[in-house]
Short mmCIF file of C-alpha atoms in Angstrom, two decimals:
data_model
loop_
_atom_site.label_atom_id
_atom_site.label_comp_id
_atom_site.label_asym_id
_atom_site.label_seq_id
_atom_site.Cartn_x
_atom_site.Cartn_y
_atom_site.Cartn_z
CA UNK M 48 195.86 48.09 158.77
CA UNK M 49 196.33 46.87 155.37
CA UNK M 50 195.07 43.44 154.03
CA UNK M 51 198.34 42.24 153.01
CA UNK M 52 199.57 43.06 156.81
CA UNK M 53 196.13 41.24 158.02
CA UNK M 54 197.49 37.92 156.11
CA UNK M 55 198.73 35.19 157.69
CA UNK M 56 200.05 32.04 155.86
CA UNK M 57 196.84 30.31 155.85
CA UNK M 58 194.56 33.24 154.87
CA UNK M 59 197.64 32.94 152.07
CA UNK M 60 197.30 30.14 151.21
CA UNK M 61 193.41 30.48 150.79
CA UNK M 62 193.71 33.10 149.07
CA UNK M 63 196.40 31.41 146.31
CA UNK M 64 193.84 28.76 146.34
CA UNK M 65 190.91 31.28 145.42
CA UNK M 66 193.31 32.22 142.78
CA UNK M 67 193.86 28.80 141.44
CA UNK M 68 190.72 28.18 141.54
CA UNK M 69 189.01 30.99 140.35
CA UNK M 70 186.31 30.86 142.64
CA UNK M 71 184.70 34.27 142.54
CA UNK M 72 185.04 34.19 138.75
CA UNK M 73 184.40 30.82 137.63
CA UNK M 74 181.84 29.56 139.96
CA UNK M 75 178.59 30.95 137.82
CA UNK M 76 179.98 29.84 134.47
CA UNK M 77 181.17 26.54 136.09
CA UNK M 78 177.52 26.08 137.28
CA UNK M 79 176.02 27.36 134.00
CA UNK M 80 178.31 25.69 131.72
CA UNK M 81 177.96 21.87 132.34
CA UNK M 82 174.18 21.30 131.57
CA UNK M 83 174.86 23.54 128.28
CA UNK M 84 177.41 20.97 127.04
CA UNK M 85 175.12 18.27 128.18
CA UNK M 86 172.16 19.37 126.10
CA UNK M 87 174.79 19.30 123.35
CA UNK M 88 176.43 15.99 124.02
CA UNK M 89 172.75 14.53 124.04
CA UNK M 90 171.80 15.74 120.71
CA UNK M 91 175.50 14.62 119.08
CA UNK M 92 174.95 10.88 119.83
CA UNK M 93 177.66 8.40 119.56
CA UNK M 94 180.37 11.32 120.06
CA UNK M 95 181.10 11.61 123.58
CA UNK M 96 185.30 10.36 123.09
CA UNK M 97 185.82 12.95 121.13
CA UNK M 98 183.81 16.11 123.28
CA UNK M 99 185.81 14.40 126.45
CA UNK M 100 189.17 14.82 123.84
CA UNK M 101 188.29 18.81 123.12
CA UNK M 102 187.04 19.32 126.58
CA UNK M 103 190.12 17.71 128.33
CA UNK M 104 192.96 19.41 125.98
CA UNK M 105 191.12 22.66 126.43
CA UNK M 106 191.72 21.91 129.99
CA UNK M 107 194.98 21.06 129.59
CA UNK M 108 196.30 24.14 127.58
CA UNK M 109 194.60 26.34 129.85
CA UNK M 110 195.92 24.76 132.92
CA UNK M 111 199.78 24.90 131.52
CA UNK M 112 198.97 28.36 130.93
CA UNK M 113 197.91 29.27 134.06
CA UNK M 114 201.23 27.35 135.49
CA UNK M 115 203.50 28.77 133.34
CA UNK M 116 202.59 32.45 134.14
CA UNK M 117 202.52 31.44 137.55
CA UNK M 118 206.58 30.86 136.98
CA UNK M 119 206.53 34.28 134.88
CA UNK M 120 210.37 35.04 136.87
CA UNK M 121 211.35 31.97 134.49
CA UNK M 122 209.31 32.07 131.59
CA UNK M 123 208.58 35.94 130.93
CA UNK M 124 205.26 35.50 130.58
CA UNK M 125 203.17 38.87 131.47
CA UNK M 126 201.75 38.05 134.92
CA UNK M 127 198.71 40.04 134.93
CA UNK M 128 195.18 39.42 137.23
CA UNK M 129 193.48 39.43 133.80
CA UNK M 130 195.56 36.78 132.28
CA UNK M 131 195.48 35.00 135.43
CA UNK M 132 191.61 35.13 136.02
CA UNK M 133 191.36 34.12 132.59
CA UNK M 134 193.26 30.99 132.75
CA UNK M 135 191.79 29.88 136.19
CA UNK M 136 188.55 30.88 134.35
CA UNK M 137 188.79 28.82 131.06
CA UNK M 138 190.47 25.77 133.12
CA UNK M 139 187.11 25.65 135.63
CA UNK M 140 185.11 25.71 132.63
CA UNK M 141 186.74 22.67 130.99
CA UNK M 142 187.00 20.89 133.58
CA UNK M 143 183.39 20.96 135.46
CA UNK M 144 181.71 20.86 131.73
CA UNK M 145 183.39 17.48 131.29
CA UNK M 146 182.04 16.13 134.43
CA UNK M 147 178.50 15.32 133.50
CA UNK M 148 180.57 13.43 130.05
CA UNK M 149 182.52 11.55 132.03
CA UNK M 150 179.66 9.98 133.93
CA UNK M 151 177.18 9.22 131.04
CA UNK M 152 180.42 7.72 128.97
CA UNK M 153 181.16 5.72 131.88
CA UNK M 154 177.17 4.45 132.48
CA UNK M 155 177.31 3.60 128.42
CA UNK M 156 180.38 1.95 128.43
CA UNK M 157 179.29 -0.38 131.38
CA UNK M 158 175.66 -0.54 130.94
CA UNK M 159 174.05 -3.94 132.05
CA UNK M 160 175.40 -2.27 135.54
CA UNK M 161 173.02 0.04 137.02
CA UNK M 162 173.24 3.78 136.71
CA UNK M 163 173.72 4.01 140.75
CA UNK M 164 176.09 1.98 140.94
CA UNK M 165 179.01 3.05 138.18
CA UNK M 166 178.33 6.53 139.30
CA UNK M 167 178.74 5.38 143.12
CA UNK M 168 182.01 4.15 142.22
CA UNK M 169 183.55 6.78 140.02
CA UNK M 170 182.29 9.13 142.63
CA UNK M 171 183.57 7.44 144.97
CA UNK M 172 187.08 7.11 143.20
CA UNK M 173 187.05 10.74 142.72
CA UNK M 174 186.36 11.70 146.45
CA UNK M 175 189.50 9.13 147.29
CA UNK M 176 191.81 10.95 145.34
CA UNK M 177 190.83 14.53 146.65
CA UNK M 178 191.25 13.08 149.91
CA UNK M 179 194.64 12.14 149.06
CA UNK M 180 195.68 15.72 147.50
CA UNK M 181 194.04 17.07 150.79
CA UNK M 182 195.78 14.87 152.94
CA UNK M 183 199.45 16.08 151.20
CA UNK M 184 198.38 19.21 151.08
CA UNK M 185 198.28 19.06 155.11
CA UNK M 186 201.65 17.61 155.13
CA UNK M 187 203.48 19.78 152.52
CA UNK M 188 201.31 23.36 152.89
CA UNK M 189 204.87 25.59 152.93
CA UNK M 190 205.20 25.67 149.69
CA UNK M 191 201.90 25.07 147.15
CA UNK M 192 203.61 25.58 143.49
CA UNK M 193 203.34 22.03 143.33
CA UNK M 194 199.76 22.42 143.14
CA UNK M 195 199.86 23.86 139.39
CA UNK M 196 201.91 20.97 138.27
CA UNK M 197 199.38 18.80 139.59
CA UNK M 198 196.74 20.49 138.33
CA UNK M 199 198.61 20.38 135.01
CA UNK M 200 199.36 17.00 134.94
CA UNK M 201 196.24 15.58 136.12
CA UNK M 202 194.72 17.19 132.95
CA UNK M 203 197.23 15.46 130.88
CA UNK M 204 197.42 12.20 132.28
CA UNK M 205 193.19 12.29 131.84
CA UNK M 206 193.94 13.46 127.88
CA UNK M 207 196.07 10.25 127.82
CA UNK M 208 193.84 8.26 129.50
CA UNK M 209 190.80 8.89 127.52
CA UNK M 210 193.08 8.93 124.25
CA UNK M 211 193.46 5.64 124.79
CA UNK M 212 190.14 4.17 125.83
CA UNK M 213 188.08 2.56 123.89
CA UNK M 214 184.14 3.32 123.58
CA UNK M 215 181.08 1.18 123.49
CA UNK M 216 177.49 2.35 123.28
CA UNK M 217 175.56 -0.55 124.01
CA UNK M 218 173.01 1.05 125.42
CA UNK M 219 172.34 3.73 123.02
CA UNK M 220 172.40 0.53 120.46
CA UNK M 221 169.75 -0.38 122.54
CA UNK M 222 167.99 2.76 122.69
CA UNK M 223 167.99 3.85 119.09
CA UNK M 224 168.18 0.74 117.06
CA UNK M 225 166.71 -2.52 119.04
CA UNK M 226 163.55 -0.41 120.30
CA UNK M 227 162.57 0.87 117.09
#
């Protein structure tokens, strides 16, 4: 028996999420990556807007890549697994690396409130709406292209979001200039 005989459509449609994903690819530099930009956002103080920018149009690009080769019957693109592994690759990275920014821009943008509790509630958020993609993903699972756009657009929408929000650093004022 062959493994494409062996598949059924949920083993297909783990494996297309493998391949979105780039799990077996992605998942060392996704783990390695994140406390590297860290250790950099920590010694660049005062410039976390604009790594978040970088990190989330990086994220974007690669993401719209990755979609539009997926549609390569449309757009010509060469639909290779290189290209493909590359894109899920270069997507993961962006997006995990941005994590730990996210949080500390969030604790120094609210930061009378405790540590525990802005990162209990932007976890929180963020578990909410991966329970809602899960929960349509249950409903619609026949066809998952929809899952690159949303992927895509997700990216964007963050770009925009942080684009247009507006930093504070009270608490590295606080830090650096009242304590010295």
């Amino acid at each position: 028996m062959t493994e494409r005989s062996l598949q059924t459509p949920d083993t297909e449609l783990l494996l297309y999420l493998r391949t979105l994903l780039g799990a077996d690819k992605a998942f060392p530099l996704s783990l390695a990556l994140p406390p590297v930009v860290g250790i950099f956002a920590d010694s660049i103080r005062g410039m976390l807007k604009l790594i978040l920018v970088l990190m989330m149009a990086g994220a974007s690009l690669s993401s719209t890549w990755f979609t539009l080769t997926c549609l390569s019957s449309v757009t010509h693109l060469p639909s290779t697994a290189a290209i493909l592994y590359t894109s899920c690759i270069l997507t993961g990275i962006f997006i995990n690396s941005s994590v730990p920014i996210f949080f500390e821009l969030f604790i120094e943008t609210v930061y009378p409130v405790p540590e525990g509790i802005t990162c209990g509630v932007v976890t929180f958020l963020g578990n909410m709406f991966t329970g809602l993609l899960l929960f349509f993903l249950t409903c619609y699972c026949t066809d998952v292209s929809w899952l690159n756009w949303c992927l895509t657009g997700s990216c964007i929408f963050s770009l925009t979001l942080i684009l247009f929000f507006r930093e504070s650093y009270d608490r590295l004022y606080l830090d650096v200039f009242v304590s010295v």
